[in-house]
């Protein structure tokens, strides 16, 4: 079984401030981890992913996330928020075997204040 | 096409009506998934196809929900005798076989179903 917990359904940051969105996962096998972004009335788009190798992964639009096995975490960060970052962000997990069914968290809506 | 295409984008149904939602995956993608996203929630898995074979339908909420992908490309999600609790956005996603995209899903824009 696998699951994802996202802490904070809403996060507000000032433009230019650090963005930190928290994600903890549970998986019985080595996980693959993802962050997806969803803009209003659009489908989900992959921001970044961790499968194996380097635990710090970089994605699009300046986002990065670090896989910490000891903390079962995969927090998403961006050094400086931009207005265009306002969206909903979903953390997701899949297993390293089988057909890789992807399980999503409940999402964190990011508001960027000018 | 370049991306996953879903139709209709918006559907309003009266309670008890049957609806059909269509998904055109990215050409050549073997895997196809349907997810249900209720308002304010994350996507919830419904069912998975590998080519024409439905390998997992454990997420379908009731026997009113039925999905097919008869030729291994286009898929249809059918909901019979719709209920108000079926109101949600239905997301289709496809994935290539190759491991370089392991677990990565390519989503369509979704079909928003409102049951009155």
JSON list of C-alpha atoms in Angstrom, two decimals:
[
{"chain": "A", "resi": 1, "resn": "UNK", "atom": "CA", "xyz": [0.00, 0.00, 0.00]},
{"chain": "A", "resi": 2, "resn": "UNK", "atom": "CA", "xyz": [1.14, 3.52, -0.65]},
{"chain": "A", "resi": 3, "resn": "UNK", "atom": "CA", "xyz": [-0.09, 6.94, 0.42]},
{"chain": "A", "resi": 4, "resn": "UNK", "atom": "CA", "xyz": [0.84, 10.58, 0.46]},
{"chain": "A", "resi": 5, "resn": "UNK", "atom": "CA", "xyz": [0.18, 13.27, 3.05]},
{"chain": "A", "resi": 6, "resn": "UNK", "atom": "CA", "xyz": [0.43, 16.92, 2.15]},
{"chain": "A", "resi": 7, "resn": "UNK", "atom": "CA", "xyz": [0.59, 19.27, 5.11]},
{"chain": "A", "resi": 8, "resn": "UNK", "atom": "CA", "xyz": [-1.38, 22.45, 4.57]},
{"chain": "A", "resi": 9, "resn": "UNK", "atom": "CA", "xyz": [-4.18, 22.66, 2.05]},
{"chain": "A", "resi": 10, "resn": "UNK", "atom": "CA", "xyz": [-3.43, 26.36, 1.51]},
{"chain": "A", "resi": 11, "resn": "UNK", "atom": "CA", "xyz": [-0.09, 28.15, 1.61]},
{"chain": "A", "resi": 12, "resn": "UNK", "atom": "CA", "xyz": [0.43, 31.88, 1.09]},
{"chain": "A", "resi": 13, "resn": "UNK", "atom": "CA", "xyz": [3.78, 33.47, 0.35]},
{"chain": "A", "resi": 14, "resn": "UNK", "atom": "CA", "xyz": [4.88, 36.92, -0.73]},
{"chain": "A", "resi": 15, "resn": "UNK", "atom": "CA", "xyz": [6.29, 37.39, -4.19]},
{"chain": "A", "resi": 16, "resn": "UNK", "atom": "CA", "xyz": [10.05, 36.79, -3.99]},
{"chain": "A", "resi": 17, "resn": "UNK", "atom": "CA", "xyz": [9.80, 34.70, -0.81]},
{"chain": "A", "resi": 18, "resn": "UNK", "atom": "CA", "xyz": [10.76, 31.06, -0.37]},
{"chain": "A", "resi": 19, "resn": "UNK", "atom": "CA", "xyz": [8.17, 28.49, -1.32]},
{"chain": "A", "resi": 20, "resn": "UNK", "atom": "CA", "xyz": [8.04, 25.31, 0.78]},
{"chain": "A", "resi": 21, "resn": "UNK", "atom": "CA", "xyz": [5.32, 22.73, 0.22]},
{"chain": "A", "resi": 22, "resn": "UNK", "atom": "CA", "xyz": [5.45, 19.67, 2.42]},
{"chain": "A", "resi": 23, "resn": "UNK", "atom": "CA", "xyz": [4.89, 16.06, 1.43]},
{"chain": "A", "resi": 24, "resn": "UNK", "atom": "CA", "xyz": [5.34, 12.84, 3.37]},
{"chain": "A", "resi": 25, "resn": "UNK", "atom": "CA", "xyz": [4.83, 9.43, 1.83]},
{"chain": "A", "resi": 26, "resn": "UNK", "atom": "CA", "xyz": [4.23, 5.88, 2.87]},
{"chain": "A", "resi": 27, "resn": "UNK", "atom": "CA", "xyz": [5.29, 2.97, 0.69]},
{"chain": "A", "resi": 28, "resn": "UNK", "atom": "CA", "xyz": [6.11, -0.67, 1.36]},
{"chain": "A", "resi": 29, "resn": "UNK", "atom": "CA", "xyz": [8.65, -0.74, -1.48]},
{"chain": "A", "resi": 30, "resn": "UNK", "atom": "CA", "xyz": [11.15, 1.85, -2.76]},
{"chain": "A", "resi": 31, "resn": "UNK", "atom": "CA", "xyz": [8.98, 4.67, -4.02]},
{"chain": "A", "resi": 32, "resn": "UNK", "atom": "CA", "xyz": [8.94, 6.81, -7.07]},
{"chain": "A", "resi": 33, "resn": "UNK", "atom": "CA", "xyz": [7.88, 10.33, -6.09]},
{"chain": "A", "resi": 34, "resn": "UNK", "atom": "CA", "xyz": [6.38, 13.15, -8.11]},
{"chain": "A", "resi": 35, "resn": "UNK", "atom": "CA", "xyz": [5.16, 16.68, -7.86]},
{"chain": "A", "resi": 36, "resn": "UNK", "atom": "CA", "xyz": [2.45, 17.79, -10.25]},
{"chain": "A", "resi": 37, "resn": "UNK", "atom": "CA", "xyz": [1.04, 21.29, -10.73]},
{"chain": "A", "resi": 38, "resn": "UNK", "atom": "CA", "xyz": [-2.50, 22.12, -11.76]},
{"chain": "A", "resi": 39, "resn": "UNK", "atom": "CA", "xyz": [-3.47, 25.54, -13.04]},
{"chain": "A", "resi": 40, "resn": "UNK", "atom": "CA", "xyz": [-7.17, 26.49, -13.04]},
{"chain": "A", "resi": 41, "resn": "UNK", "atom": "CA", "xyz": [-9.21, 24.54, -15.60]},
{"chain": "A", "resi": 42, "resn": "UNK", "atom": "CA", "xyz": [-6.16, 22.66, -16.79]},
{"chain": "A", "resi": 43, "resn": "UNK", "atom": "CA", "xyz": [-4.87, 19.13, -16.43]},
{"chain": "A", "resi": 44, "resn": "UNK", "atom": "CA", "xyz": [-2.04, 18.16, -14.14]},
{"chain": "A", "resi": 45, "resn": "UNK", "atom": "CA", "xyz": [1.47, 18.79, -15.37]},
{"chain": "A", "resi": 46, "resn": "UNK", "atom": "CA", "xyz": [4.59, 17.09, -14.08]},
{"chain": "A", "resi": 47, "resn": "UNK", "atom": "CA", "xyz": [6.96, 19.44, -12.22]},
{"chain": "A", "resi": 48, "resn": "UNK", "atom": "CA", "xyz": [9.61, 16.93, -11.23]},
{"chain": "A", "resi": 49, "resn": "UNK", "atom": "CA", "xyz": [10.16, 13.32, -10.29]},
{"chain": "A", "resi": 50, "resn": "UNK", "atom": "CA", "xyz": [12.44, 11.12, -8.23]},
{"chain": "A", "resi": 51, "resn": "UNK", "atom": "CA", "xyz": [13.02, 7.53, -9.27]},
{"chain": "A", "resi": 52, "resn": "UNK", "atom": "CA", "xyz": [16.57, 6.54, -8.36]},
{"chain": "A", "resi": 53, "resn": "UNK", "atom": "CA", "xyz": [19.95, 8.21, -8.01]},
{"chain": "A", "resi": 54, "resn": "UNK", "atom": "CA", "xyz": [20.45, 11.77, -6.88]},
{"chain": "A", "resi": 55, "resn": "UNK", "atom": "CA", "xyz": [18.08, 12.63, -4.07]},
{"chain": "A", "resi": 56, "resn": "UNK", "atom": "CA", "xyz": [17.87, 16.33, -4.96]},
{"chain": "A", "resi": 57, "resn": "UNK", "atom": "CA", "xyz": [15.87, 16.68, -8.13]},
{"chain": "A", "resi": 58, "resn": "UNK", "atom": "CA", "xyz": [15.29, 19.80, -10.15]},
{"chain": "A", "resi": 59, "resn": "UNK", "atom": "CA", "xyz": [12.19, 20.48, -12.15]},
{"chain": "A", "resi": 60, "resn": "UNK", "atom": "CA", "xyz": [10.64, 23.08, -14.33]},
{"chain": "A", "resi": 61, "resn": "UNK", "atom": "CA", "xyz": [10.10, 26.71, -13.37]},
{"chain": "A", "resi": 62, "resn": "UNK", "atom": "CA", "xyz": [12.89, 26.70, -10.77]},
{"chain": "A", "resi": 63, "resn": "UNK", "atom": "CA", "xyz": [11.31, 24.14, -8.46]},
{"chain": "A", "resi": 64, "resn": "UNK", "atom": "CA", "xyz": [13.28, 21.39, -6.73]},
{"chain": "A", "resi": 65, "resn": "UNK", "atom": "CA", "xyz": [12.59, 18.65, -4.22]},
{"chain": "A", "resi": 66, "resn": "UNK", "atom": "CA", "xyz": [14.72, 16.45, -2.02]},
{"chain": "A", "resi": 67, "resn": "UNK", "atom": "CA", "xyz": [13.98, 12.80, -1.30]},
{"chain": "A", "resi": 68, "resn": "UNK", "atom": "CA", "xyz": [14.75, 12.04, 2.34]},
{"chain": "A", "resi": 69, "resn": "UNK", "atom": "CA", "xyz": [14.26, 8.37, 3.04]},
{"chain": "A", "resi": 70, "resn": "UNK", "atom": "CA", "xyz": [14.89, 8.69, 6.78]},
{"chain": "A", "resi": 71, "resn": "UNK", "atom": "CA", "xyz": [12.11, 11.26, 7.05]},
{"chain": "A", "resi": 72, "resn": "UNK", "atom": "CA", "xyz": [9.89, 9.70, 4.35]},
{"chain": "A", "resi": 73, "resn": "UNK", "atom": "CA", "xyz": [9.61, 13.19, 2.90]},
{"chain": "A", "resi": 74, "resn": "UNK", "atom": "CA", "xyz": [9.70, 14.82, -0.52]},
{"chain": "A", "resi": 75, "resn": "UNK", "atom": "CA", "xyz": [9.20, 18.53, 0.13]},
{"chain": "A", "resi": 76, "resn": "UNK", "atom": "CA", "xyz": [8.96, 20.95, -2.79]},
{"chain": "A", "resi": 77, "resn": "UNK", "atom": "CA", "xyz": [10.87, 24.23, -2.70]},
{"chain": "A", "resi": 78, "resn": "UNK", "atom": "CA", "xyz": [11.54, 27.28, -4.82]},
{"chain": "A", "resi": 79, "resn": "UNK", "atom": "CA", "xyz": [13.87, 30.06, -3.63]},
{"chain": "A", "resi": 80, "resn": "UNK", "atom": "CA", "xyz": [11.80, 32.96, -4.92]},
{"chain": "A", "resi": 81, "resn": "UNK", "atom": "CA", "xyz": [8.07, 32.85, -5.61]},
{"chain": "A", "resi": 82, "resn": "UNK", "atom": "CA", "xyz": [6.64, 34.40, -8.74]},
{"chain": "A", "resi": 83, "resn": "UNK", "atom": "CA", "xyz": [3.06, 35.42, -9.31]},
{"chain": "A", "resi": 84, "resn": "UNK", "atom": "CA", "xyz": [2.78, 32.78, -12.02]},
{"chain": "A", "resi": 85, "resn": "UNK", "atom": "CA", "xyz": [3.47, 30.06, -9.43]},
{"chain": "A", "resi": 86, "resn": "UNK", "atom": "CA", "xyz": [-0.02, 30.45, -8.00]},
{"chain": "A", "resi": 87, "resn": "UNK", "atom": "CA", "xyz": [-1.63, 27.06, -8.61]},
{"chain": "A", "resi": 88, "resn": "UNK", "atom": "CA", "xyz": [-2.45, 23.80, -6.88]},
{"chain": "A", "resi": 89, "resn": "UNK", "atom": "CA", "xyz": [0.37, 21.38, -6.26]},
{"chain": "A", "resi": 90, "resn": "UNK", "atom": "CA", "xyz": [-0.01, 17.64, -5.83]},
{"chain": "A", "resi": 91, "resn": "UNK", "atom": "CA", "xyz": [2.54, 15.24, -4.42]},
{"chain": "A", "resi": 92, "resn": "UNK", "atom": "CA", "xyz": [2.26, 11.68, -5.69]},
{"chain": "A", "resi": 93, "resn": "UNK", "atom": "CA", "xyz": [3.86, 8.28, -5.15]},
{"chain": "A", "resi": 94, "resn": "UNK", "atom": "CA", "xyz": [4.12, 5.11, -7.16]},
{"chain": "A", "resi": 95, "resn": "UNK", "atom": "CA", "xyz": [5.84, 1.82, -6.54]},
{"chain": "A", "resi": 96, "resn": "UNK", "atom": "CA", "xyz": [9.00, 0.71, -8.23]},
{"chain": "A", "resi": 97, "resn": "UNK", "atom": "CA", "xyz": [7.33, -2.50, -9.39]},
{"chain": "A", "resi": 98, "resn": "UNK", "atom": "CA", "xyz": [4.23, -3.49, -11.24]},
{"chain": "A", "resi": 99, "resn": "UNK", "atom": "CA", "xyz": [2.50, -1.02, -13.48]},
{"chain": "A", "resi": 100, "resn": "UNK", "atom": "CA", "xyz": [3.27, 1.92, -11.23]},
{"chain": "A", "resi": 101, "resn": "UNK", "atom": "CA", "xyz": [-0.17, 2.98, -10.12]},
{"chain": "A", "resi": 102, "resn": "UNK", "atom": "CA", "xyz": [0.17, 6.57, -9.00]},
{"chain": "A", "resi": 103, "resn": "UNK", "atom": "CA", "xyz": [-1.43, 7.72, -5.75]},
{"chain": "A", "resi": 104, "resn": "UNK", "atom": "CA", "xyz": [-1.96, 11.43, -5.21]},
{"chain": "A", "resi": 105, "resn": "UNK", "atom": "CA", "xyz": [-2.15, 13.63, -2.14]},
{"chain": "A", "resi": 106, "resn": "UNK", "atom": "CA", "xyz": [-5.02, 16.00, -1.52]},
{"chain": "A", "resi": 107, "resn": "UNK", "atom": "CA", "xyz": [-3.14, 18.99, -2.87]},
{"chain": "A", "resi": 108, "resn": "UNK", "atom": "CA", "xyz": [-1.80, 22.33, -1.62]},
{"chain": "A", "resi": 109, "resn": "UNK", "atom": "CA", "xyz": [-3.11, 25.53, -3.11]},
{"chain": "A", "resi": 110, "resn": "UNK", "atom": "CA", "xyz": [-0.34, 28.12, -3.35]},
{"chain": "A", "resi": 111, "resn": "UNK", "atom": "CA", "xyz": [-1.25, 31.79, -3.21]},
{"chain": "A", "resi": 112, "resn": "UNK", "atom": "CA", "xyz": [1.40, 34.37, -4.11]},
{"chain": "A", "resi": 113, "resn": "UNK", "atom": "CA", "xyz": [0.85, 37.82, -2.66]},
{"chain": "A", "resi": 114, "resn": "UNK", "atom": "CA", "xyz": [2.27, 40.77, -4.58]},
{"chain": "B", "resi": 1, "resn": "UNK", "atom": "CA", "xyz": [-2.21, 14.44, -31.32]},
{"chain": "B", "resi": 2, "resn": "UNK", "atom": "CA", "xyz": [0.35, 16.21, -29.21]},
{"chain": "B", "resi": 3, "resn": "UNK", "atom": "CA", "xyz": [-1.37, 15.64, -25.89]},
{"chain": "B", "resi": 4, "resn": "UNK", "atom": "CA", "xyz": [-4.16, 13.75, -24.17]},
{"chain": "B", "resi": 5, "resn": "UNK", "atom": "CA", "xyz": [-7.53, 14.91, -25.40]},
{"chain": "B", "resi": 6, "resn": "UNK", "atom": "CA", "xyz": [-10.75, 14.53, -23.44]},
{"chain": "B", "resi": 7, "resn": "UNK", "atom": "CA", "xyz": [-14.33, 15.21, -24.44]},
{"chain": "B", "resi": 8, "resn": "UNK", "atom": "CA", "xyz": [-16.67, 16.67, -23.54]},
{"chain": "B", "resi": 9, "resn": "UNK", "atom": "CA", "xyz": [-14.91, 19.24, -21.38]},
{"chain": "B", "resi": 10, "resn": "UNK", "atom": "CA", "xyz": [-18.14, 19.97, -19.55]},
{"chain": "B", "resi": 11, "resn": "UNK", "atom": "CA", "xyz": [-21.20, 17.80, -19.11]},
{"chain": "B", "resi": 12, "resn": "UNK", "atom": "CA", "xyz": [-24.37, 18.52, -17.19]},
{"chain": "B", "resi": 13, "resn": "UNK", "atom": "CA", "xyz": [-26.60, 15.52, -16.59]},
{"chain": "B", "resi": 14, "resn": "UNK", "atom": "CA", "xyz": [-29.87, 15.04, -14.81]},
{"chain": "B", "resi": 15, "resn": "UNK", "atom": "CA", "xyz": [-29.83, 12.48, -12.07]},
{"chain": "B", "resi": 16, "resn": "UNK", "atom": "CA", "xyz": [-30.48, 9.06, -13.54]},
{"chain": "B", "resi": 17, "resn": "UNK", "atom": "CA", "xyz": [-29.06, 9.83, -16.98]},
{"chain": "B", "resi": 18, "resn": "UNK", "atom": "CA", "xyz": [-26.21, 7.84, -18.50]},
{"chain": "B", "resi": 19, "resn": "UNK", "atom": "CA", "xyz": [-23.05, 9.67, -19.57]},
{"chain": "B", "resi": 20, "resn": "UNK", "atom": "CA", "xyz": [-20.02, 8.72, -21.64]},
{"chain": "B", "resi": 21, "resn": "UNK", "atom": "CA", "xyz": [-16.66, 10.45, -21.38]},
{"chain": "B", "resi": 22, "resn": "UNK", "atom": "CA", "xyz": [-14.02, 10.00, -24.04]},
{"chain": "B", "resi": 23, "resn": "UNK", "atom": "CA", "xyz": [-10.24, 10.00, -23.83]},
{"chain": "B", "resi": 24, "resn": "UNK", "atom": "CA", "xyz": [-7.76, 10.11, -26.69]},
{"chain": "B", "resi": 25, "resn": "UNK", "atom": "CA", "xyz": [-4.33, 9.29, -25.25]},
{"chain": "B", "resi": 26, "resn": "UNK", "atom": "CA", "xyz": [-0.99, 10.33, -26.67]},
{"chain": "B", "resi": 27, "resn": "UNK", "atom": "CA", "xyz": [-0.26, 8.24, -29.75]},
{"chain": "B", "resi": 28, "resn": "UNK", "atom": "CA", "xyz": [1.75, 5.15, -28.91]},
{"chain": "B", "resi": 29, "resn": "UNK", "atom": "CA", "xyz": [1.15, 5.31, -25.17]},
{"chain": "B", "resi": 30, "resn": "UNK", "atom": "CA", "xyz": [0.43, 1.84, -23.90]},
{"chain": "B", "resi": 31, "resn": "UNK", "atom": "CA", "xyz": [-0.92, 2.68, -20.47]},
{"chain": "B", "resi": 32, "resn": "UNK", "atom": "CA", "xyz": [-4.10, 4.60, -19.80]},
{"chain": "B", "resi": 33, "resn": "UNK", "atom": "CA", "xyz": [-5.54, 5.66, -16.48]},
{"chain": "B", "resi": 34, "resn": "UNK", "atom": "CA", "xyz": [-8.80, 7.22, -15.35]},
{"chain": "B", "resi": 35, "resn": "UNK", "atom": "CA", "xyz": [-8.94, 9.33, -12.21]},
{"chain": "B", "resi": 36, "resn": "UNK", "atom": "CA", "xyz": [-11.80, 11.08, -10.44]},
{"chain": "B", "resi": 37, "resn": "UNK", "atom": "CA", "xyz": [-11.13, 14.46, -8.85]},
{"chain": "B", "resi": 38, "resn": "UNK", "atom": "CA", "xyz": [-13.80, 15.79, -6.54]},
{"chain": "B", "resi": 39, "resn": "UNK", "atom": "CA", "xyz": [-13.86, 19.48, -5.70]},
{"chain": "B", "resi": 40, "resn": "UNK", "atom": "CA", "xyz": [-10.94, 20.39, -3.45]},
{"chain": "B", "resi": 41, "resn": "UNK", "atom": "CA", "xyz": [-9.49, 16.89, -3.53]},
{"chain": "B", "resi": 42, "resn": "UNK", "atom": "CA", "xyz": [-6.63, 15.13, -5.23]},
{"chain": "B", "resi": 43, "resn": "UNK", "atom": "CA", "xyz": [-7.19, 12.73, -8.11]},
{"chain": "B", "resi": 44, "resn": "UNK", "atom": "CA", "xyz": [-8.48, 9.33, -7.04]},
{"chain": "B", "resi": 45, "resn": "UNK", "atom": "CA", "xyz": [-7.60, 6.29, -9.11]},
{"chain": "B", "resi": 46, "resn": "UNK", "atom": "CA", "xyz": [-10.45, 4.61, -10.94]},
{"chain": "B", "resi": 47, "resn": "UNK", "atom": "CA", "xyz": [-9.05, 2.16, -13.45]},
{"chain": "B", "resi": 48, "resn": "UNK", "atom": "CA", "xyz": [-6.02, 1.24, -15.56]},
{"chain": "B", "resi": 49, "resn": "UNK", "atom": "CA", "xyz": [-5.56, -0.20, -19.04]},
{"chain": "B", "resi": 50, "resn": "UNK", "atom": "CA", "xyz": [-2.51, -1.66, -20.67]},
{"chain": "B", "resi": 51, "resn": "UNK", "atom": "CA", "xyz": [-3.37, -1.63, -24.35]},
{"chain": "B", "resi": 52, "resn": "UNK", "atom": "CA", "xyz": [-6.90, -3.03, -24.52]},
{"chain": "B", "resi": 53, "resn": "UNK", "atom": "CA", "xyz": [-6.64, -5.02, -21.30]},
{"chain": "B", "resi": 54, "resn": "UNK", "atom": "CA", "xyz": [-8.20, -3.55, -18.18]},
{"chain": "B", "resi": 55, "resn": "UNK", "atom": "CA", "xyz": [-5.69, -4.68, -15.57]},
{"chain": "B", "resi": 56, "resn": "UNK", "atom": "CA", "xyz": [-7.03, -2.85, -12.55]},
{"chain": "B", "resi": 57, "resn": "UNK", "atom": "CA", "xyz": [-10.54, -1.57, -11.90]},
{"chain": "B", "resi": 58, "resn": "UNK", "atom": "CA", "xyz": [-10.31, -1.55, -8.16]},
{"chain": "B", "resi": 59, "resn": "UNK", "atom": "CA", "xyz": [-11.06, 2.17, -7.93]},
{"chain": "B", "resi": 60, "resn": "UNK", "atom": "CA", "xyz": [-14.40, 2.14, -9.71]},
{"chain": "B", "resi": 61, "resn": "UNK", "atom": "CA", "xyz": [-16.85, 3.24, -7.02]},
{"chain": "B", "resi": 62, "resn": "UNK", "atom": "CA", "xyz": [-19.79, 1.10, -8.09]},
{"chain": "B", "resi": 63, "resn": "UNK", "atom": "CA", "xyz": [-21.05, -1.17, -10.85]},
{"chain": "B", "resi": 64, "resn": "UNK", "atom": "CA", "xyz": [-22.57, 1.92, -12.45]},
{"chain": "B", "resi": 65, "resn": "UNK", "atom": "CA", "xyz": [-19.09, 2.82, -13.65]},
{"chain": "B", "resi": 66, "resn": "UNK", "atom": "CA", "xyz": [-17.70, 1.03, -16.67]},
{"chain": "B", "resi": 67, "resn": "UNK", "atom": "CA", "xyz": [-14.61, 1.71, -18.77]},
{"chain": "B", "resi": 68, "resn": "UNK", "atom": "CA", "xyz": [-13.38, 0.26, -22.02]},
{"chain": "B", "resi": 69, "resn": "UNK", "atom": "CA", "xyz": [-10.52, 0.62, -24.47]},
{"chain": "B", "resi": 70, "resn": "UNK", "atom": "CA", "xyz": [-11.44, -1.88, -27.18]},
{"chain": "B", "resi": 71, "resn": "UNK", "atom": "CA", "xyz": [-8.63, -1.18, -29.65]},
{"chain": "B", "resi": 72, "resn": "UNK", "atom": "CA", "xyz": [-5.95, -0.12, -27.21]},
{"chain": "B", "resi": 73, "resn": "UNK", "atom": "CA", "xyz": [-6.13, 3.57, -28.02]},
{"chain": "B", "resi": 74, "resn": "UNK", "atom": "CA", "xyz": [-9.29, 5.61, -27.35]},
{"chain": "B", "resi": 75, "resn": "UNK", "atom": "CA", "xyz": [-11.01, 4.91, -24.04]},
{"chain": "B", "resi": 76, "resn": "UNK", "atom": "CA", "xyz": [-14.52, 5.61, -22.83]},
{"chain": "B", "resi": 77, "resn": "UNK", "atom": "CA", "xyz": [-15.66, 5.92, -19.24]},
{"chain": "B", "resi": 78, "resn": "UNK", "atom": "CA", "xyz": [-19.38, 5.31, -18.91]},
{"chain": "B", "resi": 79, "resn": "UNK", "atom": "CA", "xyz": [-21.45, 6.16, -15.89]},
{"chain": "B", "resi": 80, "resn": "UNK", "atom": "CA", "xyz": [-24.94, 4.73, -15.74]},
{"chain": "B", "resi": 81, "resn": "UNK", "atom": "CA", "xyz": [-27.85, 6.19, -13.77]},
{"chain": "B", "resi": 82, "resn": "UNK", "atom": "CA", "xyz": [-25.78, 9.15, -12.61]},
{"chain": "B", "resi": 83, "resn": "UNK", "atom": "CA", "xyz": [-26.08, 10.34, -9.02]},
{"chain": "B", "resi": 84, "resn": "UNK", "atom": "CA", "xyz": [-25.19, 13.70, -7.51]},
{"chain": "B", "resi": 85, "resn": "UNK", "atom": "CA", "xyz": [-22.15, 12.21, -5.82]},
{"chain": "B", "resi": 86, "resn": "UNK", "atom": "CA", "xyz": [-20.75, 11.43, -9.27]},
{"chain": "B", "resi": 87, "resn": "UNK", "atom": "CA", "xyz": [-20.20, 15.16, -9.84]},
{"chain": "B", "resi": 88, "resn": "UNK", "atom": "CA", "xyz": [-16.46, 15.59, -10.28]},
{"chain": "B", "resi": 89, "resn": "UNK", "atom": "CA", "xyz": [-13.76, 16.15, -12.84]},
{"chain": "B", "resi": 90, "resn": "UNK", "atom": "CA", "xyz": [-12.79, 12.93, -14.59]},
{"chain": "B", "resi": 91, "resn": "UNK", "atom": "CA", "xyz": [-9.15, 12.93, -15.62]},
{"chain": "B", "resi": 92, "resn": "UNK", "atom": "CA", "xyz": [-7.59, 10.68, -18.18]},
{"chain": "B", "resi": 93, "resn": "UNK", "atom": "CA", "xyz": [-3.84, 10.11, -18.25]},
{"chain": "B", "resi": 94, "resn": "UNK", "atom": "CA", "xyz": [-1.55, 8.08, -20.45]},
{"chain": "B", "resi": 95, "resn": "UNK", "atom": "CA", "xyz": [1.94, 6.80, -19.99]},
{"chain": "B", "resi": 96, "resn": "UNK", "atom": "CA", "xyz": [4.51, 5.32, -22.33]},
{"chain": "B", "resi": 97, "resn": "UNK", "atom": "CA", "xyz": [5.87, 1.85, -21.77]},
{"chain": "B", "resi": 98, "resn": "UNK", "atom": "CA", "xyz": [9.48, 2.94, -21.57]},
{"chain": "B", "resi": 99, "resn": "UNK", "atom": "CA", "xyz": [11.04, 3.06, -18.11]},
{"chain": "B", "resi": 100, "resn": "UNK", "atom": "CA", "xyz": [12.60, 6.48, -18.65]},
{"chain": "B", "resi": 101, "resn": "UNK", "atom": "CA", "xyz": [9.16, 7.84, -17.97]},
{"chain": "B", "resi": 102, "resn": "UNK", "atom": "CA", "xyz": [8.52, 5.44, -15.15]},
{"chain": "B", "resi": 103, "resn": "UNK", "atom": "CA", "xyz": [5.36, 6.43, -13.36]},
{"chain": "B", "resi": 104, "resn": "UNK", "atom": "CA", "xyz": [5.09, 9.76, -15.15]},
{"chain": "B", "resi": 105, "resn": "UNK", "atom": "CA", "xyz": [1.55, 10.45, -16.28]},
{"chain": "B", "resi": 106, "resn": "UNK", "atom": "CA", "xyz": [0.46, 12.77, -19.06]},
{"chain": "B", "resi": 107, "resn": "UNK", "atom": "CA", "xyz": [-2.93, 14.21, -18.21]},
{"chain": "B", "resi": 108, "resn": "UNK", "atom": "CA", "xyz": [-5.74, 15.58, -20.28]},
{"chain": "B", "resi": 109, "resn": "UNK", "atom": "CA", "xyz": [-7.64, 18.67, -19.18]},
{"chain": "B", "resi": 110, "resn": "UNK", "atom": "CA", "xyz": [-10.45, 16.60, -17.75]},
{"chain": "B", "resi": 111, "resn": "UNK", "atom": "CA", "xyz": [-14.19, 16.28, -18.21]},
{"chain": "B", "resi": 112, "resn": "UNK", "atom": "CA", "xyz": [-16.19, 18.16, -15.60]},
{"chain": "B", "resi": 113, "resn": "UNK", "atom": "CA", "xyz": [-19.42, 16.32, -14.83]},
{"chain": "B", "resi": 114, "resn": "UNK", "atom": "CA", "xyz": [-22.21, 18.05, -12.94]},
{"chain": "B", "resi": 115, "resn": "UNK", "atom": "CA", "xyz": [-25.21, 15.95, -11.96]},
{"chain": "B", "resi": 116, "resn": "UNK", "atom": "CA", "xyz": [-28.32, 17.92, -11.09]}
]
